[in-house]
mmCIF file of C-alpha atoms and ligand atoms in Angstrom:
data_model
loop_
_atom_site.group_PDB
_atom_site.id
_atom_site.type_symbol
_atom_site.label_atom_id
_atom_site.label_comp_id
_atom_site.label_asym_id
_atom_site.label_seq_id
_atom_site.Cartn_x
_atom_site.Cartn_y
_atom_site.Cartn_z
ATOM 1 C CA MET A 1 -0.089 0.063 -0.134
ATOM 2 C CA THR A 2 1.096 3.579 -0.923
ATOM 3 C CA THR A 3 0.160 6.491 1.635
ATOM 4 C CA ALA A 4 -0.593 10.020 0.281
ATOM 5 C CA ASP A 5 2.899 11.229 0.797
ATOM 6 C CA GLY A 6 4.166 8.381 -1.330
ATOM 7 C CA GLN A 7 5.528 6.254 1.604
ATOM 8 C CA HIS A 8 5.466 2.489 1.124
ATOM 9 C CA GLU A 9 3.310 0.928 3.980
ATOM 10 C CA SER A 10 3.124 -2.702 4.629
ATOM 11 C CA LYS A 11 -0.188 -4.319 5.128
ATOM 12 C CA ARG A 12 -1.011 -4.913 8.807
ATOM 13 C CA LEU A 13 -2.334 -8.164 9.915
ATOM 14 C CA ALA A 14 -6.057 -8.024 11.063
ATOM 15 C CA LEU A 15 -6.416 -9.977 14.491
ATOM 16 C CA GLY A 16 -9.726 -11.152 16.072
ATOM 17 C CA VAL A 17 -9.009 -11.638 19.724
ATOM 18 C CA LEU A 18 -11.323 -13.930 21.648
ATOM 19 C CA ALA A 19 -11.156 -13.643 25.553
ATOM 20 C CA SER A 20 -13.235 -14.399 28.485
ATOM 21 C CA GLY A 21 -11.154 -13.131 31.541
ATOM 22 C CA THR A 22 -8.573 -10.595 32.920
ATOM 23 C CA GLY A 23 -7.063 -9.686 29.561
ATOM 24 C CA THR A 24 -3.490 -9.215 30.249
ATOM 25 C CA ASN A 25 -2.321 -11.096 27.153
ATOM 26 C CA PHE A 26 -4.761 -8.836 25.074
ATOM 27 C CA ASP A 27 -3.372 -5.856 26.795
ATOM 28 C CA ALA A 28 0.183 -7.104 26.022
ATOM 29 C CA ILE A 29 -0.546 -7.640 22.298
ATOM 30 C CA ALA A 30 -2.177 -4.205 22.421
ATOM 31 C CA ALA A 31 0.871 -2.774 23.914
ATOM 32 C CA ALA A 32 3.252 -4.414 21.276
ATOM 33 C CA ILE A 33 1.198 -2.907 18.357
ATOM 34 C CA ASP A 34 1.286 0.500 19.994
ATOM 35 C CA ASP A 35 4.985 0.272 20.358
ATOM 36 C CA GLY A 36 5.758 -0.808 16.894
ATOM 37 C CA ARG A 37 6.831 -4.551 17.826
ATOM 38 C CA LEU A 38 3.930 -6.083 16.318
ATOM 39 C CA GLN A 39 2.708 -4.922 12.786
ATOM 40 C CA ALA A 40 -1.002 -5.837 13.464
ATOM 41 C CA ASP A 41 -4.308 -4.120 14.302
ATOM 42 C CA ILE A 42 -6.893 -5.782 16.619
ATOM 43 C CA ALA A 43 -9.872 -5.548 14.314
ATOM 44 C CA VAL A 44 -12.357 -6.914 17.008
ATOM 45 C CA LEU A 45 -12.382 -8.431 20.637
ATOM 46 C CA ILE A 46 -14.938 -10.927 21.220
ATOM 47 C CA CYS A 47 -15.804 -11.665 24.692
ATOM 48 C CA ASN A 48 -18.360 -14.398 25.900
ATOM 49 C CA ARG A 49 -18.523 -13.223 29.652
ATOM 50 C CA THR A 50 -20.565 -9.988 30.792
ATOM 51 C CA GLU A 51 -17.929 -9.715 34.063
ATOM 52 C CA ALA A 52 -15.034 -10.333 32.210
ATOM 53 C CA LYS A 53 -12.321 -7.227 32.839
ATOM 54 C CA VAL A 54 -11.062 -7.660 29.159
ATOM 55 C CA LEU A 55 -14.151 -5.672 27.882
ATOM 56 C CA ALA A 56 -13.094 -2.553 30.090
ATOM 57 C CA LYS A 57 -9.453 -2.931 28.847
ATOM 58 C CA ALA A 58 -10.576 -3.010 25.232
ATOM 59 C CA LYS A 59 -12.920 0.066 25.871
ATOM 60 C CA THR A 60 -10.099 2.029 27.318
ATOM 61 C CA ARG A 61 -8.153 1.407 24.159
ATOM 62 C CA GLY A 62 -10.768 2.364 21.711
ATOM 63 C CA ILE A 63 -11.011 -1.195 20.344
ATOM 64 C CA HIS A 64 -14.083 -2.423 18.748
ATOM 65 C CA CYS A 65 -15.238 -5.216 20.988
ATOM 66 C CA LEU A 66 -18.659 -7.532 21.024
ATOM 67 C CA LEU A 67 -20.100 -9.302 23.787
ATOM 68 C CA ILE A 68 -21.552 -12.669 22.760
ATOM 69 C CA PRO A 69 -22.332 -14.599 25.641
ATOM 70 C CA HIS A 70 -22.029 -18.386 25.102
ATOM 71 C CA ALA A 71 -25.086 -19.056 27.601
ATOM 72 C CA GLU A 72 -27.547 -17.267 25.120
ATOM 73 C CA PHE A 73 -26.933 -20.132 22.672
ATOM 74 C CA PRO A 74 -28.612 -23.565 22.556
ATOM 75 C CA ASP A 75 -25.180 -25.439 21.769
ATOM 76 C CA ARG A 76 -21.712 -24.923 21.013
ATOM 77 C CA GLU A 77 -22.096 -25.060 17.275
ATOM 78 C CA THR A 78 -24.218 -22.122 16.961
ATOM 79 C CA PHE A 79 -22.034 -20.057 19.362
ATOM 80 C CA ASP A 80 -19.078 -20.807 17.226
ATOM 81 C CA THR A 81 -20.973 -19.864 14.360
ATOM 82 C CA ALA A 82 -22.019 -16.558 15.391
ATOM 83 C CA VAL A 83 -18.490 -15.771 16.627
ATOM 84 C CA ALA A 84 -17.017 -16.942 13.415
ATOM 85 C CA ASP A 85 -19.616 -14.729 11.736
ATOM 86 C CA ALA A 86 -18.652 -11.713 13.594
ATOM 87 C CA LEU A 87 -14.899 -12.466 13.106
ATOM 88 C CA GLU A 88 -15.031 -12.340 9.374
ATOM 89 C CA ALA A 89 -17.481 -9.561 9.403
ATOM 90 C CA ALA A 90 -14.573 -7.585 11.011
ATOM 91 C CA GLY A 91 -12.141 -8.652 8.640
ATOM 92 C CA THR A 92 -10.052 -11.022 10.843
ATOM 93 C CA GLU A 93 -7.180 -12.912 9.275
ATOM 94 C CA LEU A 94 -5.705 -14.382 12.235
ATOM 95 C CA VAL A 95 -7.774 -15.351 15.162
ATOM 96 C CA VAL A 96 -6.205 -14.907 18.595
ATOM 97 C CA LEU A 97 -7.425 -17.149 21.720
ATOM 98 C CA ALA A 98 -6.264 -14.968 24.780
ATOM 99 C CA GLY A 99 -7.871 -16.831 27.848
ATOM 100 C CA PHE A 100 -10.815 -18.037 25.961
ATOM 101 C CA ASP A 101 -12.610 -20.419 27.979
ATOM 102 C CA ARG A 102 -14.657 -22.195 25.383
ATOM 103 C CA ILE A 103 -13.605 -25.499 23.658
ATOM 104 C CA VAL A 104 -13.729 -24.447 19.807
ATOM 105 C CA THR A 105 -15.838 -26.555 17.456
ATOM 106 C CA ALA A 106 -15.357 -27.230 13.769
ATOM 107 C CA ALA A 107 -18.027 -24.437 13.039
ATOM 108 C CA LEU A 108 -15.486 -21.910 14.166
ATOM 109 C CA LEU A 109 -12.064 -23.844 13.379
ATOM 110 C CA ASP A 110 -12.925 -24.883 9.852
ATOM 111 C CA ARG A 111 -13.235 -21.272 8.755
ATOM 112 C CA PHE A 112 -9.816 -20.078 10.249
ATOM 113 C CA THR A 113 -7.463 -23.225 9.579
ATOM 114 C CA ASN A 114 -3.997 -22.646 10.303
ATOM 115 C CA ARG A 115 -5.311 -19.109 11.188
ATOM 116 C CA MET A 116 -5.977 -19.573 14.826
ATOM 117 C CA VAL A 117 -3.488 -19.504 17.673
ATOM 118 C CA ASN A 118 -3.666 -19.942 21.436
ATOM 119 C CA ILE A 119 -1.593 -19.362 24.348
ATOM 120 C CA HIS A 120 -1.431 -22.408 27.167
ATOM 121 C CA PRO A 121 0.629 -21.993 30.423
ATOM 122 C CA ALA A 122 2.390 -25.137 30.537
ATOM 123 C CA LEU A 123 5.267 -26.700 28.322
ATOM 124 C CA LEU A 124 2.747 -28.641 26.195
ATOM 125 C CA PRO A 125 2.334 -31.562 25.911
ATOM 126 C CA ALA A 126 2.441 -31.462 29.596
ATOM 127 C CA PHE A 127 -0.365 -30.183 31.919
ATOM 128 C CA LYS A 128 -3.301 -29.963 29.209
ATOM 129 C CA GLY A 129 -6.351 -28.427 30.237
ATOM 130 C CA THR A 130 -7.412 -26.087 33.066
ATOM 131 C CA ASP A 131 -5.273 -24.927 36.068
ATOM 132 C CA ALA A 132 -2.061 -25.827 34.215
ATOM 133 C CA GLN A 133 0.345 -23.797 36.471
ATOM 134 C CA ALA A 134 -1.160 -25.555 39.346
ATOM 135 C CA GLN A 135 -0.879 -29.077 38.021
ATOM 136 C CA ALA A 136 2.858 -28.255 37.445
ATOM 137 C CA ALA A 137 3.479 -26.923 40.874
ATOM 138 C CA ASP A 138 1.633 -29.807 42.440
ATOM 139 C CA TYR A 139 3.634 -32.248 40.432
ATOM 140 C CA GLY A 140 6.808 -30.650 41.587
ATOM 141 C CA VAL A 141 8.312 -29.735 38.271
ATOM 142 C CA ALA A 142 11.742 -27.823 38.402
ATOM 143 C CA ILE A 143 10.936 -25.869 35.080
ATOM 144 C CA ALA A 144 7.497 -24.671 34.001
ATOM 145 C CA GLY A 145 6.319 -22.630 31.041
ATOM 146 C CA ALA A 146 4.171 -21.430 28.355
ATOM 147 C CA THR A 147 3.464 -22.426 24.972
ATOM 148 C CA VAL A 148 2.116 -20.434 21.920
ATOM 149 C CA HIS A 149 0.539 -23.139 19.252
ATOM 150 C CA PHE A 150 -1.640 -23.252 16.472
ATOM 151 C CA VAL A 151 -5.225 -24.486 17.232
ATOM 152 C CA ASP A 152 -6.475 -27.792 15.995
ATOM 153 C CA GLU A 153 -9.395 -29.982 16.608
ATOM 154 C CA HIS A 154 -7.957 -31.231 19.948
ATOM 155 C CA MET A 155 -7.538 -29.102 23.262
ATOM 156 C CA ASP A 156 -4.153 -27.700 23.822
ATOM 157 C CA HIS A 157 -2.776 -30.181 20.769
ATOM 158 C CA GLY A 158 -2.057 -27.955 17.523
ATOM 159 C CA PRO A 159 1.601 -27.485 16.151
ATOM 160 C CA ILE A 160 3.970 -25.551 18.677
ATOM 161 C CA ILE A 161 5.197 -21.915 17.387
ATOM 162 C CA VAL A 162 7.009 -20.578 20.547
ATOM 163 C CA GLN A 163 7.663 -21.987 24.178
ATOM 164 C CA ALA A 164 9.170 -20.206 27.134
ATOM 165 C CA ALA A 165 10.684 -22.245 30.157
ATOM 166 C CA VAL A 166 10.529 -20.707 33.685
ATOM 167 C CA PRO A 167 12.282 -22.111 36.778
ATOM 168 C CA VAL A 168 10.412 -23.194 39.721
ATOM 169 C CA ALA A 169 11.371 -23.862 43.102
ATOM 170 C CA PRO A 170 10.026 -26.823 45.220
ATOM 171 C CA GLY A 171 6.958 -25.751 47.305
ATOM 172 C CA GLU A 172 6.312 -22.617 45.299
ATOM 173 C CA ASP A 173 2.665 -21.942 45.487
ATOM 174 C CA ALA A 174 0.635 -21.834 42.152
ATOM 175 C CA HIS A 175 0.015 -18.223 41.912
ATOM 176 C CA THR A 176 3.658 -17.129 42.088
ATOM 177 C CA VAL A 177 4.458 -20.013 39.284
ATOM 178 C CA GLN A 178 1.530 -18.305 37.419
ATOM 179 C CA GLN A 179 2.733 -14.747 37.638
ATOM 180 C CA ARG A 180 6.255 -15.944 36.516
ATOM 181 C CA ILE A 181 4.725 -17.748 33.494
ATOM 182 C CA LEU A 182 2.431 -14.951 32.739
ATOM 183 C CA ALA A 183 5.183 -12.505 32.408
ATOM 184 C CA GLN A 184 6.893 -14.725 29.660
ATOM 185 C CA GLU A 185 3.422 -15.281 28.012
ATOM 186 C CA HIS A 186 3.186 -11.578 27.502
ATOM 187 C CA ARG A 187 6.690 -11.718 25.854
ATOM 188 C CA ILE A 188 6.014 -14.800 23.372
ATOM 189 C CA TYR A 189 2.582 -14.180 22.301
ATOM 190 C CA PRO A 190 3.017 -10.894 20.477
ATOM 191 C CA TYR A 191 6.320 -12.392 19.049
ATOM 192 C CA ALA A 192 4.692 -15.629 17.446
ATOM 193 C CA ILE A 193 1.821 -13.247 16.268
ATOM 194 C CA GLN A 194 4.377 -11.004 14.482
ATOM 195 C CA LEU A 195 5.948 -14.216 12.801
ATOM 196 C CA PHE A 196 2.774 -15.088 11.484
ATOM 197 C CA ALA A 197 2.375 -11.327 10.345
ATOM 198 C CA GLU A 198 5.637 -11.511 8.394
ATOM 199 C CA GLY A 199 4.550 -14.769 6.716
ATOM 200 C CA ARG A 200 7.529 -16.528 8.464
ATOM 201 C CA LEU A 201 5.441 -19.661 9.736
ATOM 202 C CA ARG A 202 4.562 -22.622 7.795
ATOM 203 C CA VAL A 203 2.856 -25.767 9.122
ATOM 204 C CA ASP A 204 4.388 -29.279 8.367
ATOM 205 C CA GLY A 205 2.655 -31.752 10.042
ATOM 206 C CA ARG A 206 3.585 -31.595 13.952
ATOM 207 C CA ASN A 207 6.290 -28.799 13.131
ATOM 208 C CA VAL A 208 6.094 -25.285 12.424
ATOM 209 C CA VAL A 209 8.995 -24.200 10.196
ATOM 210 C CA ILE A 210 10.030 -20.442 11.091
ATOM 211 C CA ASP A 211 11.693 -18.967 8.165
ATOM 212 C CA GLY A 212 14.796 -17.311 9.286
ATOM 213 C CA ARG A 213 14.980 -18.913 12.392
ATOM 214 C CA PRO A 214 18.136 -19.171 13.928
ATOM 215 C CA ALA A 215 19.847 -22.467 14.847
ATOM 216 C CA PRO A 216 19.608 -23.441 18.337
ATOM 217 C CA ASP A 217 22.850 -22.943 20.633
ATOM 218 C CA ASP A 218 24.026 -25.013 23.206
ATOM 219 C CA SER A 219 22.446 -22.966 26.017
ATOM 220 C CA ALA A 220 20.112 -24.410 28.519
ATOM 221 C CA LEU A 221 17.633 -23.231 31.464
ATOM 222 C CA ILE A 222 18.826 -25.550 34.125
ATOM 223 C CA SER A 223 16.919 -25.412 37.448
ATOM 224 C CA PRO A 224 18.213 -25.310 40.057
ATOM 225 C CA PRO A 225 21.148 -23.560 38.408
ATOM 226 C CA ILE A 226 24.343 -25.289 38.673
ATOM 227 C CA PRO A 227 27.082 -23.209 40.726
ATOM 228 C CA TRP A 228 29.777 -24.043 38.907
HETATM 229 C C1 GRF B 301 -3.252 -17.235 30.569
HETATM 230 O O1 GRF B 301 -2.779 -17.903 31.455
HETATM 231 C C2 GRF B 301 -3.316 -18.196 29.372
HETATM 232 O O2 GRF B 301 -1.938 -18.589 29.061
HETATM 233 C C3 GRF B 301 -4.588 -19.085 29.538
HETATM 234 O O3 GRF B 301 -5.528 -18.100 30.031
HETATM 235 C C4 GRF B 301 -4.767 -17.066 30.987
HETATM 236 C C5 GRF B 301 -5.229 -15.893 30.326
HETATM 237 O O4 GRF B 301 -4.893 -14.759 31.051
HETATM 238 N N1 GRF B 301 -4.968 -19.307 28.128
HETATM 239 P P1 GRF B 301 -5.194 -13.361 30.564
HETATM 240 O O5 GRF B 301 -6.702 -13.164 30.553
HETATM 241 O O6 GRF B 301 -4.790 -12.871 29.451
HETATM 242 O O7 GRF B 301 -4.751 -12.281 31.681
#
């Protein structure tokens, strides 16, 4: 695209964000857009819960938001069809699940194949489902983390785009672990979306091939750290 003053302007990715809760990931994505790390726009925020704090966050930022309460629909498919219609009406290119607490059915997924991403607060495939941070803490892991992945028909299962690992101390409470994981979620989610915006992601079976990805080095997160 060329602007009025003749400058070249690259096309920005239109995001449709689905969220149900606090919305800190939504905020992290919006902040990354504001400061230029992420070449995208949030075309619409769709929320399924009246009381969700994310709604106020979207309004404060002047982002188009829609409340579509799932409880008003007779089944998952009709709700998902309404959500998919709203996403398409807003021109969504990539669907971003950011704390969206509904299972996504084919009625929605099939309209955004390989164009829907999710963040899960665990190093998948460990600790799928709800309360992943508490599951990890209860299990006594030394390393927890977060995963951004494409969404497929199984819960917390699609091809992995980016993961972050965080150390955990024995007996740490789930809330502390959650906060440490969340801080990394706020870094990796905008980054993964920017990789998609740049057209650098290709799904090859279970693998996500990232164009221009540096080769892994020999560094490691070791928990507890070795003092010698
Ligand atoms: C995050 O922990 C995310 O990994 C999970 O739901 C939580 C959403 O938090 N899918 P927020 O609403 O973004 O603060």
